[in-house]
Amino acid sequence: MNKIQMVDLKGQYNDIKNVVNSSIQEVIETTAFINGPKVHDFQKNLESYLGVKHVIPCANGTDALQIAMMGLGLKTGDEVITADFTFAATVEVIALLNLTPVLVDVNVGDFNIDIEAIKKAITPKTKAIVPVHLFGQCANMEAIMEIAKANNLYVIEDNAQAIGANYTYKDGTKVKAGTIGDVGATSFFPSKNLGCYGDGGAIFTNDDDLAHTIRGIVNHGMYERYHHDVVGVNSRLDSIQAAVLDAKLPKLNSYNKARQTAAKKYNEAFKNNNNIIIPKLSNGCLEICDTCDCHVFHQYTLRVKGIDRDALAKHLSEKNIPCGVYYPIPLHRQKAYVDARYNEADFEVTNQLVKDVISLPMHTELDDEQIEYITSTIIKFING
Ligand SMILES: *Cc1c(COP(=O)(O)O)cnc(C)c1O
């Protein structure tokens, strides 16, 4: 059996080696390292893949979130509601811009931001909601967009973990994750579903004026060369990364399919186990079907009950099975973000999830033998 990896970037590279190598070589030969034609090609191809009017590439996913908030003109003291159970980047940029983060609880089923908790958190100072499409499936965007409309709030989607996922409205209309709110932000960090070979990110919007504003912000606030109209940043996707991404984009659907196939096999093995809660699909889906497009399984995250999660994690690593705990500490209890406004009783779900979630190896190269070894090792541990 091949060594099991949490994320297997080498296996994926071997399959696209020729395209990627020649594409990178072309960037080097033409020395178009910054804003070269590859960046433009990738931008256009991603726009058409997502069905969004504007993709603005930038240096990483954290910048993408920050720039999205700058583009919307959010001001000191504006309150921004986001999920307590996510990677810190989301709340970090809110704090960096001197906005006021308002962390709220998530759903126990799909781990995404809790709609009732959003409603409860709205005050006259609230200006935006940042749903995070955690682990690969969308938050309840239809409800979030309704709340935003009724309260005149912006919606910024943190789509770092769900690129390629579809969101299905009640009437059956499908749209790509990240293109529903006023603006979407994504990351091309190597381990993400569409990852480059370094750092990268992008911002999506259908709003022409906002796209224009953001294109200036990523480039030092310049709309005309050496005229700086607003305070900007320097945040670029370099051409070599764009070359890698442009070579991988045509494969994104098959990559996501491979993740779903692995998730389905995990589900099969665990679905009748009393000590394991398999990941719940939102979007009205009961199980992963052949045409599944709502969950792209950036992570395959289980919840355990009646067994010690940390003991299981330790056992797995002794058996050479990597695993992860995303996330072990709620953001509202992270030193950088503690705030007297928060009340523990409002974070019941996150406080539980940090104790019982565990993420299994998930990537495009997992084979049957590896999945069988992982699932049987877990089941044997549970059965003692
Ligand atoms: C990875 C990630 C980010 C940040 O992306 P970087 O490219 O690493 O800056 C932001 N939000 C979420 C939810 C992520 O998973």
mmCIF file of C-alpha atoms and ligand atoms in Angstrom:
data_model
loop_
_atom_site.group_PDB
_atom_site.id
_atom_site.type_symbol
_atom_site.label_atom_id
_atom_site.label_comp_id
_atom_site.label_asym_id
_atom_site.label_seq_id
_atom_site.Cartn_x
_atom_site.Cartn_y
_atom_site.Cartn_z
ATOM 1 C CA MET A 1 0.000 0.000 0.000
ATOM 2 C CA ASN A 2 1.258 3.499 -0.789
ATOM 3 C CA LYS A 3 1.977 5.715 2.201
ATOM 4 C CA ILE A 4 -1.197 7.585 3.148
ATOM 5 C CA GLN A 5 -0.966 11.362 2.960
ATOM 6 C CA MET A 6 -3.378 13.934 4.358
ATOM 7 C CA VAL A 7 -3.002 15.727 1.022
ATOM 8 C CA ASP A 8 -1.127 14.128 -1.908
ATOM 9 C CA LEU A 9 0.172 16.904 -4.122
ATOM 10 C CA LYS A 10 2.857 14.760 -5.736
ATOM 11 C CA GLY A 11 0.437 12.206 -7.134
ATOM 12 C CA GLN A 12 -1.641 14.976 -8.658
ATOM 13 C CA TYR A 13 1.454 16.649 -10.143
ATOM 14 C CA ASN A 14 2.619 13.436 -11.838
ATOM 15 C CA ASP A 15 -0.609 13.381 -13.807
ATOM 16 C CA ILE A 16 -0.258 16.948 -15.164
ATOM 17 C CA LYS A 17 3.524 17.199 -15.190
ATOM 18 C CA ASN A 18 3.964 17.874 -18.912
ATOM 19 C CA VAL A 19 1.399 20.648 -19.110
ATOM 20 C CA VAL A 20 2.538 22.311 -15.893
ATOM 21 C CA ASN A 21 6.240 22.083 -16.714
ATOM 22 C CA SER A 22 5.873 23.542 -20.185
ATOM 23 C CA SER A 23 3.562 26.252 -18.922
ATOM 24 C CA ILE A 24 6.013 27.291 -16.183
ATOM 25 C CA GLN A 25 8.894 27.122 -18.667
ATOM 26 C CA GLU A 26 7.011 29.462 -20.979
ATOM 27 C CA VAL A 27 6.676 32.043 -18.193
ATOM 28 C CA ILE A 28 10.394 31.821 -17.510
ATOM 29 C CA GLU A 29 11.372 32.058 -21.196
ATOM 30 C CA THR A 30 9.165 35.091 -21.742
ATOM 31 C CA THR A 31 10.132 36.613 -18.340
ATOM 32 C CA ALA A 32 6.533 37.784 -17.941
ATOM 33 C CA PHE A 33 6.682 37.091 -14.211
ATOM 34 C CA ILE A 34 4.199 39.707 -13.053
ATOM 35 C CA ASN A 35 0.834 40.306 -14.723
ATOM 36 C CA GLY A 36 1.879 38.206 -17.704
ATOM 37 C CA PRO A 37 -0.542 36.698 -20.221
ATOM 38 C CA LYS A 38 -0.956 33.572 -18.046
ATOM 39 C CA VAL A 39 -2.579 35.642 -15.308
ATOM 40 C CA HIS A 40 -5.025 37.097 -17.789
ATOM 41 C CA ASP A 41 -5.768 33.683 -19.359
ATOM 42 C CA PHE A 42 -6.424 32.134 -15.976
ATOM 43 C CA GLN A 43 -8.633 35.033 -14.922
ATOM 44 C CA LYS A 44 -10.771 34.689 -18.060
ATOM 45 C CA ASN A 45 -10.975 30.896 -17.776
ATOM 46 C CA LEU A 46 -11.975 31.079 -14.119
ATOM 47 C CA GLU A 47 -14.625 33.718 -14.902
ATOM 48 C CA SER A 48 -16.181 31.401 -17.439
ATOM 49 C CA TYR A 49 -15.905 28.321 -15.187
ATOM 50 C CA LEU A 50 -17.626 30.134 -12.323
ATOM 51 C CA GLY A 51 -20.098 32.038 -14.459
ATOM 52 C CA VAL A 52 -19.100 35.285 -12.752
ATOM 53 C CA LYS A 53 -18.447 38.621 -14.469
ATOM 54 C CA HIS A 54 -15.206 39.486 -12.714
ATOM 55 C CA VAL A 55 -12.346 37.516 -11.219
ATOM 56 C CA ILE A 56 -9.589 39.639 -9.703
ATOM 57 C CA PRO A 57 -6.524 37.520 -8.906
ATOM 58 C CA CYS A 58 -4.470 38.419 -5.839
ATOM 59 C CA ALA A 59 -1.673 37.077 -3.664
ATOM 60 C CA ASN A 60 -3.548 34.772 -1.260
ATOM 61 C CA GLY A 61 -6.948 34.032 0.237
ATOM 62 C CA THR A 62 -6.438 36.191 3.311
ATOM 63 C CA ASP A 63 -5.668 39.198 1.105
ATOM 64 C CA ALA A 64 -8.726 38.353 -0.992
ATOM 65 C CA LEU A 65 -10.953 38.685 2.082
ATOM 66 C CA GLN A 66 -9.243 41.876 3.209
ATOM 67 C CA ILE A 67 -9.410 43.492 -0.225
ATOM 68 C CA ALA A 68 -13.077 42.527 -0.598
ATOM 69 C CA MET A 69 -13.833 44.358 2.651
ATOM 70 C CA MET A 70 -11.734 47.368 1.593
ATOM 71 C CA GLY A 71 -13.536 47.431 -1.758
ATOM 72 C CA LEU A 72 -16.911 47.611 -0.038
ATOM 73 C CA GLY A 73 -15.728 50.653 1.889
ATOM 74 C CA LEU A 74 -16.303 49.178 5.356
ATOM 75 C CA LYS A 75 -15.251 51.650 8.057
ATOM 76 C CA THR A 76 -13.811 51.509 11.580
ATOM 77 C CA GLY A 77 -16.420 50.305 14.026
ATOM 78 C CA ASP A 78 -18.626 48.626 11.419
ATOM 79 C CA GLU A 79 -19.714 45.242 12.712
ATOM 80 C CA VAL A 80 -19.064 42.186 10.574
ATOM 81 C CA ILE A 81 -20.753 38.916 11.457
ATOM 82 C CA THR A 82 -18.901 35.662 10.794
ATOM 83 C CA ALA A 83 -18.696 32.075 12.016
ATOM 84 C CA ASP A 84 -16.949 31.097 15.244
ATOM 85 C CA PHE A 85 -15.944 27.748 13.743
ATOM 86 C CA THR A 86 -13.528 28.531 10.895
ATOM 87 C CA PHE A 87 -9.905 29.243 10.075
ATOM 88 C CA ALA A 88 -8.636 32.437 11.721
ATOM 89 C CA ALA A 89 -8.000 34.296 8.445
ATOM 90 C CA THR A 90 -11.643 35.278 8.252
ATOM 91 C CA VAL A 91 -11.762 37.092 11.581
ATOM 92 C CA GLU A 92 -8.162 38.296 11.309
ATOM 93 C CA VAL A 93 -8.796 40.617 8.377
ATOM 94 C CA ILE A 94 -11.915 42.020 10.012
ATOM 95 C CA ALA A 95 -9.828 42.939 13.054
ATOM 96 C CA LEU A 96 -6.900 44.225 10.945
ATOM 97 C CA LEU A 97 -9.180 46.695 9.181
ATOM 98 C CA ASN A 98 -10.407 47.975 12.573
ATOM 99 C CA LEU A 99 -13.845 46.600 11.887
ATOM 100 C CA THR A 100 -15.604 44.853 14.751
ATOM 101 C CA PRO A 101 -15.805 41.070 14.371
ATOM 102 C CA VAL A 102 -19.009 39.538 15.664
ATOM 103 C CA LEU A 103 -18.550 35.785 15.950
ATOM 104 C CA VAL A 104 -21.649 33.602 15.951
ATOM 105 C CA ASP A 105 -22.354 29.909 16.363
ATOM 106 C CA VAL A 106 -22.684 27.317 13.576
ATOM 107 C CA ASN A 107 -25.029 24.427 12.757
ATOM 108 C CA VAL A 108 -24.311 21.068 14.266
ATOM 109 C CA GLY A 109 -25.208 19.358 10.971
ATOM 110 C CA ASP A 110 -23.191 21.042 8.213
ATOM 111 C CA PHE A 111 -20.814 23.091 10.433
ATOM 112 C CA ASN A 112 -21.844 26.294 8.629
ATOM 113 C CA ILE A 113 -22.980 29.611 10.099
ATOM 114 C CA ASP A 114 -26.288 29.437 11.996
ATOM 115 C CA ILE A 115 -28.995 31.592 10.423
ATOM 116 C CA GLU A 116 -30.829 32.266 13.699
ATOM 117 C CA ALA A 117 -27.545 33.289 15.334
ATOM 118 C CA ILE A 118 -26.931 35.787 12.513
ATOM 119 C CA LYS A 119 -30.357 37.328 13.032
ATOM 120 C CA LYS A 120 -29.766 37.627 16.760
ATOM 121 C CA ALA A 121 -26.400 39.324 16.248
ATOM 122 C CA ILE A 122 -27.596 42.133 13.976
ATOM 123 C CA THR A 123 -27.376 45.636 15.457
ATOM 124 C CA PRO A 124 -27.624 49.096 13.867
ATOM 125 C CA LYS A 125 -23.829 48.932 13.392
ATOM 126 C CA THR A 126 -23.855 45.676 11.426
ATOM 127 C CA LYS A 127 -22.590 46.233 7.875
ATOM 128 C CA ALA A 128 -21.688 42.792 6.531
ATOM 129 C CA ILE A 129 -21.992 39.044 6.904
ATOM 130 C CA VAL A 130 -19.109 36.725 5.990
ATOM 131 C CA PRO A 131 -20.380 33.169 5.544
ATOM 132 C CA VAL A 132 -17.565 30.628 5.273
ATOM 133 C CA HIS A 133 -18.378 27.642 3.051
ATOM 134 C CA LEU A 134 -16.697 25.281 5.459
ATOM 135 C CA PHE A 135 -15.096 21.999 4.401
ATOM 136 C CA GLY A 136 -16.510 22.279 0.880
ATOM 137 C CA GLN A 137 -20.211 23.064 0.995
ATOM 138 C CA CYS A 138 -22.114 26.327 0.990
ATOM 139 C CA ALA A 139 -23.697 27.976 3.957
ATOM 140 C CA ASN A 140 -27.442 28.581 3.621
ATOM 141 C CA MET A 141 -26.977 31.393 1.102
ATOM 142 C CA GLU A 142 -30.637 31.837 0.244
ATOM 143 C CA ALA A 143 -31.455 32.691 3.866
ATOM 144 C CA ILE A 144 -28.301 34.790 4.252
ATOM 145 C CA MET A 145 -29.086 36.856 1.147
ATOM 146 C CA GLU A 146 -32.624 37.453 2.435
ATOM 147 C CA ILE A 147 -31.343 38.656 5.811
ATOM 148 C CA ALA A 148 -28.790 40.856 4.072
ATOM 149 C CA LYS A 149 -31.398 42.407 1.833
ATOM 150 C CA ALA A 150 -33.814 43.074 4.692
ATOM 151 C CA ASN A 151 -31.075 44.702 6.802
ATOM 152 C CA ASN A 152 -29.079 46.394 4.055
ATOM 153 C CA LEU A 153 -25.908 44.363 4.669
ATOM 154 C CA TYR A 154 -23.113 43.254 2.368
ATOM 155 C CA VAL A 155 -22.356 39.570 1.952
ATOM 156 C CA ILE A 156 -18.751 38.472 1.484
ATOM 157 C CA GLU A 157 -18.382 34.737 0.834
ATOM 158 C CA ASP A 158 -15.257 33.060 2.164
ATOM 159 C CA ASN A 159 -14.984 30.441 -0.549
ATOM 160 C CA ALA A 160 -11.460 29.223 0.235
ATOM 161 C CA GLN A 161 -12.721 25.684 0.872
ATOM 162 C CA ALA A 162 -15.530 25.281 -1.649
ATOM 163 C CA ILE A 163 -14.309 26.209 -5.112
ATOM 164 C CA GLY A 164 -16.322 24.376 -7.742
ATOM 165 C CA ALA A 165 -19.210 23.528 -5.407
ATOM 166 C CA ASN A 166 -22.682 24.409 -6.614
ATOM 167 C CA TYR A 167 -25.345 26.032 -4.516
ATOM 168 C CA THR A 168 -28.907 25.105 -5.421
ATOM 169 C CA TYR A 169 -31.735 27.543 -4.749
ATOM 170 C CA LYS A 170 -35.163 26.259 -3.703
ATOM 171 C CA ASP A 171 -36.379 26.768 -7.286
ATOM 172 C CA GLY A 172 -33.607 24.501 -8.599
ATOM 173 C CA THR A 173 -31.315 27.223 -9.996
ATOM 174 C CA LYS A 174 -27.659 26.348 -9.498
ATOM 175 C CA VAL A 175 -24.826 28.806 -9.015
ATOM 176 C CA LYS A 176 -21.187 28.365 -8.142
ATOM 177 C CA ALA A 177 -20.099 28.930 -4.559
ATOM 178 C CA GLY A 178 -18.495 32.333 -4.142
ATOM 179 C CA THR A 179 -20.577 34.073 -6.809
ATOM 180 C CA ILE A 180 -23.765 34.616 -4.802
ATOM 181 C CA GLY A 181 -22.930 37.430 -2.373
ATOM 182 C CA ASP A 182 -21.744 40.937 -3.253
ATOM 183 C CA VAL A 183 -18.250 39.542 -3.400
ATOM 184 C CA GLY A 184 -16.492 36.197 -2.959
ATOM 185 C CA ALA A 185 -12.934 35.443 -1.873
ATOM 186 C CA THR A 186 -10.916 32.308 -2.462
ATOM 187 C CA SER A 187 -7.484 30.841 -1.809
ATOM 188 C CA PHE A 188 -5.226 28.821 -4.080
ATOM 189 C CA PHE A 189 -3.037 27.582 -1.219
ATOM 190 C CA PRO A 190 -1.498 24.270 -2.399
ATOM 191 C CA SER A 191 -3.805 22.033 -0.348
ATOM 192 C CA LYS A 192 -7.034 23.758 -1.406
ATOM 193 C CA ASN A 193 -9.256 22.040 -4.003
ATOM 194 C CA LEU A 194 -7.702 24.234 -6.704
ATOM 195 C CA GLY A 195 -4.203 24.834 -5.407
ATOM 196 C CA CYS A 196 -1.105 26.396 -6.937
ATOM 197 C CA TYR A 197 2.549 25.751 -6.070
ATOM 198 C CA GLY A 198 2.884 28.631 -3.647
ATOM 199 C CA ASP A 199 0.417 31.275 -2.523
ATOM 200 C CA GLY A 200 -2.465 32.638 -4.553
ATOM 201 C CA GLY A 201 -5.997 33.933 -4.208
ATOM 202 C CA ALA A 202 -8.828 35.657 -6.039
ATOM 203 C CA ILE A 203 -11.846 37.863 -5.545
ATOM 204 C CA PHE A 204 -15.098 37.354 -7.486
ATOM 205 C CA THR A 205 -17.926 39.781 -8.156
ATOM 206 C CA ASN A 206 -20.698 40.463 -10.638
ATOM 207 C CA ASP A 207 -20.648 44.176 -9.791
ATOM 208 C CA ASP A 208 -18.742 46.226 -12.419
ATOM 209 C CA ASP A 209 -18.086 49.210 -10.141
ATOM 210 C CA LEU A 210 -16.886 47.065 -7.257
ATOM 211 C CA ALA A 211 -14.629 45.103 -9.635
ATOM 212 C CA HIS A 212 -13.100 48.373 -10.834
ATOM 213 C CA THR A 213 -12.531 49.578 -7.269
ATOM 214 C CA ILE A 214 -10.925 46.270 -6.301
ATOM 215 C CA ARG A 215 -8.642 46.165 -9.361
ATOM 216 C CA GLY A 216 -7.208 49.470 -8.164
ATOM 217 C CA ILE A 217 -6.902 48.374 -4.537
ATOM 218 C CA VAL A 218 -4.829 45.276 -5.391
ATOM 219 C CA ASN A 219 -2.429 47.542 -7.261
ATOM 220 C CA HIS A 220 -1.563 50.285 -4.721
ATOM 221 C CA GLY A 221 -4.824 52.128 -5.258
ATOM 222 C CA MET A 222 -3.816 53.036 -8.828
ATOM 223 C CA TYR A 223 -6.458 53.458 -11.514
ATOM 224 C CA GLU A 224 -4.158 55.464 -13.729
ATOM 225 C CA ARG A 225 -0.422 54.851 -13.611
ATOM 226 C CA TYR A 226 1.139 56.729 -10.648
ATOM 227 C CA HIS A 227 -2.154 58.292 -9.644
ATOM 228 C CA HIS A 228 -3.085 56.840 -6.242
ATOM 229 C CA ASP A 229 -6.754 57.577 -5.634
ATOM 230 C CA VAL A 230 -7.300 55.286 -2.668
ATOM 231 C CA VAL A 231 -5.067 53.516 -0.171
ATOM 232 C CA GLY A 232 -4.360 50.147 -1.709
ATOM 233 C CA VAL A 233 -2.142 47.143 -1.181
ATOM 234 C CA ASN A 234 0.298 45.147 -3.264
ATOM 235 C CA SER A 235 -1.378 41.821 -3.846
ATOM 236 C CA ARG A 236 -0.682 39.953 -7.061
ATOM 237 C CA LEU A 237 -1.003 36.412 -8.332
ATOM 238 C CA ASP A 238 2.346 35.807 -9.994
ATOM 239 C CA SER A 239 2.460 34.399 -13.517
ATOM 240 C CA ILE A 240 4.055 31.087 -12.534
ATOM 241 C CA GLN A 241 1.223 30.392 -10.097
ATOM 242 C CA ALA A 242 -1.318 31.425 -12.731
ATOM 243 C CA ALA A 243 0.320 28.974 -15.166
ATOM 244 C CA VAL A 244 -0.111 26.139 -12.658
ATOM 245 C CA LEU A 245 -3.701 27.122 -11.923
ATOM 246 C CA ASP A 246 -4.602 27.446 -15.585
ATOM 247 C CA ALA A 247 -3.255 23.941 -16.186
ATOM 248 C CA LYS A 248 -5.257 22.560 -13.244
ATOM 249 C CA LEU A 249 -8.559 24.413 -13.771
ATOM 250 C CA PRO A 250 -9.797 22.072 -16.551
ATOM 251 C CA LYS A 251 -9.314 19.223 -14.057
ATOM 252 C CA LEU A 252 -11.117 20.858 -11.134
ATOM 253 C CA ASN A 253 -14.413 19.034 -11.719
ATOM 254 C CA SER A 254 -12.668 15.677 -11.903
ATOM 255 C CA TYR A 255 -10.623 16.529 -8.793
ATOM 256 C CA ASN A 256 -13.800 17.367 -6.906
ATOM 257 C CA LYS A 257 -15.423 14.179 -8.202
ATOM 258 C CA ALA A 258 -12.484 12.122 -6.895
ATOM 259 C CA ARG A 259 -12.944 13.734 -3.477
ATOM 260 C CA GLN A 260 -16.659 12.926 -3.525
ATOM 261 C CA THR A 261 -15.920 9.323 -4.492
ATOM 262 C CA ALA A 262 -13.556 8.969 -1.542
ATOM 263 C CA ALA A 263 -16.114 10.615 0.763
ATOM 264 C CA LYS A 264 -18.783 8.224 -0.433
ATOM 265 C CA LYS A 265 -16.587 5.233 0.419
ATOM 266 C CA TYR A 266 -15.891 6.653 3.877
ATOM 267 C CA ASN A 267 -19.632 7.204 4.363
ATOM 268 C CA GLU A 268 -20.420 3.627 3.334
ATOM 269 C CA ALA A 269 -18.004 2.273 5.900
ATOM 270 C CA PHE A 270 -19.212 4.470 8.744
ATOM 271 C CA LYS A 271 -22.893 5.101 8.150
ATOM 272 C CA ASN A 272 -24.203 2.442 10.528
ATOM 273 C CA ASN A 273 -21.654 3.024 13.251
ATOM 274 C CA ASN A 274 -23.124 4.318 16.501
ATOM 275 C CA ASN A 275 -19.948 6.113 17.496
ATOM 276 C CA ILE A 276 -19.535 8.064 14.275
ATOM 277 C CA ILE A 277 -21.576 10.881 12.784
ATOM 278 C CA ILE A 278 -20.799 11.176 9.074
ATOM 279 C CA PRO A 279 -20.767 14.636 7.448
ATOM 280 C CA LYS A 280 -24.226 15.947 6.705
ATOM 281 C CA LEU A 281 -25.014 17.326 3.277
ATOM 282 C CA SER A 282 -26.987 20.530 3.256
ATOM 283 C CA ASN A 283 -28.791 21.690 0.123
ATOM 284 C CA GLY A 284 -31.468 19.025 0.591
ATOM 285 C CA CYS A 285 -29.209 16.100 -0.382
ATOM 286 C CA LEU A 286 -29.508 12.916 1.658
ATOM 287 C CA GLU A 287 -26.433 11.164 0.359
ATOM 288 C CA ILE A 288 -23.609 11.639 -2.100
ATOM 289 C CA CYS A 289 -25.095 10.689 -5.465
ATOM 290 C CA ASP A 290 -23.367 10.363 -8.846
ATOM 291 C CA THR A 291 -24.306 13.881 -9.827
ATOM 292 C CA CYS A 292 -23.407 15.360 -6.434
ATOM 293 C CA ASP A 293 -22.178 18.902 -6.822
ATOM 294 C CA CYS A 294 -23.099 20.559 -3.544
ATOM 295 C CA HIS A 295 -20.150 19.326 -1.470
ATOM 296 C CA VAL A 296 -16.585 19.275 -2.794
ATOM 297 C CA PHE A 297 -15.082 17.793 0.380
ATOM 298 C CA HIS A 298 -12.166 20.077 1.011
ATOM 299 C CA GLN A 299 -12.181 18.125 4.259
ATOM 300 C CA TYR A 300 -13.926 14.905 5.190
ATOM 301 C CA THR A 301 -14.855 15.643 8.780
ATOM 302 C CA LEU A 302 -16.469 13.159 11.135
ATOM 303 C CA ARG A 303 -17.825 13.669 14.614
ATOM 304 C CA VAL A 304 -17.215 10.949 17.162
ATOM 305 C CA LYS A 305 -19.419 10.210 20.164
ATOM 306 C CA GLY A 306 -18.819 7.923 23.103
ATOM 307 C CA ILE A 307 -15.121 7.656 22.276
ATOM 308 C CA ASP A 308 -12.134 9.850 22.986
ATOM 309 C CA ARG A 309 -11.371 11.881 19.845
ATOM 310 C CA ASP A 310 -7.790 12.646 20.881
ATOM 311 C CA ALA A 311 -7.094 8.992 21.659
ATOM 312 C CA LEU A 312 -8.424 8.069 18.215
ATOM 313 C CA ALA A 313 -6.212 10.702 16.564
ATOM 314 C CA LYS A 314 -3.180 9.373 18.432
ATOM 315 C CA HIS A 315 -4.018 5.792 17.469
ATOM 316 C CA LEU A 316 -4.364 6.765 13.796
ATOM 317 C CA SER A 317 -1.005 8.462 13.707
ATOM 318 C CA GLU A 318 0.584 5.383 15.297
ATOM 319 C CA LYS A 319 -0.945 3.392 12.432
ATOM 320 C CA ASN A 320 0.544 5.855 9.901
ATOM 321 C CA ILE A 321 -2.786 7.419 9.101
ATOM 322 C CA PRO A 322 -2.550 11.216 9.131
ATOM 323 C CA CYS A 323 -5.588 13.086 10.412
ATOM 324 C CA GLY A 324 -6.412 16.631 11.499
ATOM 325 C CA VAL A 325 -8.572 18.479 13.976
ATOM 326 C CA TYR A 326 -10.093 21.450 12.187
ATOM 327 C CA TYR A 327 -10.564 23.376 14.409
ATOM 328 C CA PRO A 328 -9.515 22.619 17.994
ATOM 329 C CA ILE A 329 -10.259 26.052 19.531
ATOM 330 C CA PRO A 330 -13.276 28.263 18.780
ATOM 331 C CA LEU A 331 -12.265 31.688 17.495
ATOM 332 C CA HIS A 332 -14.093 33.434 20.342
ATOM 333 C CA ARG A 333 -11.686 31.732 22.755
ATOM 334 C CA GLN A 334 -8.511 32.489 20.780
ATOM 335 C CA LYS A 335 -6.388 35.002 22.717
ATOM 336 C CA ALA A 336 -6.343 37.479 19.852
ATOM 337 C CA TYR A 337 -10.123 37.551 19.572
ATOM 338 C CA VAL A 338 -11.496 37.170 23.102
ATOM 339 C CA ASP A 339 -14.019 39.864 23.832
ATOM 340 C CA ALA A 340 -16.152 40.588 26.885
ATOM 341 C CA ARG A 341 -19.217 40.830 24.620
ATOM 342 C CA TYR A 342 -19.171 37.088 24.027
ATOM 343 C CA ASN A 343 -21.266 34.763 26.123
ATOM 344 C CA GLU A 344 -20.306 31.052 26.253
ATOM 345 C CA ALA A 345 -23.962 30.045 26.121
ATOM 346 C CA ASP A 346 -24.143 31.481 22.585
ATOM 347 C CA PHE A 347 -21.482 29.074 21.300
ATOM 348 C CA GLU A 348 -22.935 25.753 22.333
ATOM 349 C CA VAL A 349 -22.388 24.037 18.981
ATOM 350 C CA THR A 350 -18.859 25.295 18.298
ATOM 351 C CA ASN A 351 -17.848 24.444 21.860
ATOM 352 C CA GLN A 352 -19.036 20.881 21.200
ATOM 353 C CA LEU A 353 -17.545 20.527 17.705
ATOM 354 C CA VAL A 354 -14.039 21.488 18.795
ATOM 355 C CA LYS A 355 -14.173 18.440 21.087
ATOM 356 C CA ASP A 356 -15.548 15.844 18.696
ATOM 357 C CA VAL A 357 -14.515 16.596 15.084
ATOM 358 C CA ILE A 358 -11.774 14.750 13.251
ATOM 359 C CA SER A 359 -10.810 15.103 9.589
ATOM 360 C CA LEU A 360 -9.527 12.093 7.640
ATOM 361 C CA PRO A 361 -7.094 12.052 4.711
ATOM 362 C CA MET A 362 -8.814 13.661 1.728
ATOM 363 C CA HIS A 363 -7.330 14.296 -1.694
ATOM 364 C CA THR A 364 -7.679 13.276 -5.310
ATOM 365 C CA GLU A 365 -5.334 10.292 -5.178
ATOM 366 C CA LEU A 366 -6.779 8.143 -2.349
ATOM 367 C CA ASP A 367 -7.174 4.544 -3.481
ATOM 368 C CA ASP A 368 -9.494 1.769 -2.305
ATOM 369 C CA GLU A 369 -6.810 -0.077 -0.404
ATOM 370 C CA GLN A 370 -5.937 3.064 1.578
ATOM 371 C CA ILE A 371 -9.578 3.867 2.339
ATOM 372 C CA GLU A 372 -10.189 0.283 3.464
ATOM 373 C CA TYR A 373 -7.149 0.478 5.756
ATOM 374 C CA ILE A 374 -8.247 3.834 7.220
ATOM 375 C CA THR A 375 -11.869 2.825 7.811
ATOM 376 C CA SER A 376 -11.071 -0.611 9.238
ATOM 377 C CA THR A 377 -8.444 0.873 11.575
ATOM 378 C CA ILE A 378 -11.016 3.336 12.909
ATOM 379 C CA ILE A 379 -13.725 0.699 13.302
ATOM 380 C CA LYS A 380 -11.317 -1.667 15.095
ATOM 381 C CA PHE A 381 -10.339 1.128 17.470
ATOM 382 C CA ILE A 382 -13.998 1.801 18.272
ATOM 383 C CA ASN A 383 -14.777 -1.871 18.808
ATOM 384 C CA GLY A 384 -11.778 -2.044 21.122
HETATM 385 C C1 LIG B 1 -7.207 28.759 3.575
HETATM 386 C C2 LIG B 1 -8.267 29.632 4.081
HETATM 387 C C3 LIG B 1 -8.150 31.031 4.059
HETATM 388 C C4 LIG B 1 -6.869 31.753 3.756
HETATM 389 O O1 LIG B 1 -6.240 31.471 2.591
HETATM 390 P P1 LIG B 1 -4.678 31.792 2.396
HETATM 391 O O2 LIG B 1 -4.491 31.672 0.929
HETATM 392 O O3 LIG B 1 -3.926 30.761 3.162
HETATM 393 O O4 LIG B 1 -4.417 33.171 2.876
HETATM 394 C C5 LIG B 1 -9.228 31.788 4.462
HETATM 395 N N1 LIG B 1 -10.367 31.221 4.886
HETATM 396 C C6 LIG B 1 -10.513 29.881 4.948
HETATM 397 C C7 LIG B 1 -11.813 29.322 5.426
HETATM 398 C C8 LIG B 1 -9.473 29.034 4.561
HETATM 399 O O5 LIG B 1 -9.628 27.717 4.631
#
